[in-house]
Steps between C-alpha positions, in 0.01 A plus 500: 500500500640840400584689824455844341152415371410333829622802699291733285189279520526435873656815639418772249789680670821566305688559829492128589698231323489121509803280554465130419566258784706196397346160573620144486422362150264238649290781655476698178355231273294224651216322325488740206486810719729801467549704817695821547532709816609861536597742774336839461756774569460870576722762330757464781511118469283419804280187467140623518324185379509178304333363188458130424389405149403175332397371160366155417526331160124549450551883503368542854723765659502753778681673781481567872622836630624505863607792718840492674350311798354226278135613506309453174419832332364371168448169325401463136462199273469508122379252241624595154271267310187639663633854535384518860660652807417397853586728791519369856 
């Protein structure tokens, strides 16, 4: 998932950037799923949140946006084939 596009879609704030968190290869792809996690950084490099993304082979995808303490701020799931978005 493109971190610049994700940052724009989730944050709508050009002052925050996303930095990908490295995972063990077995965590990244399991059962046809692609997962990527990011730290959300302020202009001065402080971690202000986290984003976890996923995409399944059947085009079901989404993200969970957490604050710095790990509380869920937003959660969205997308289905490309049906063109639907679910917000939680």
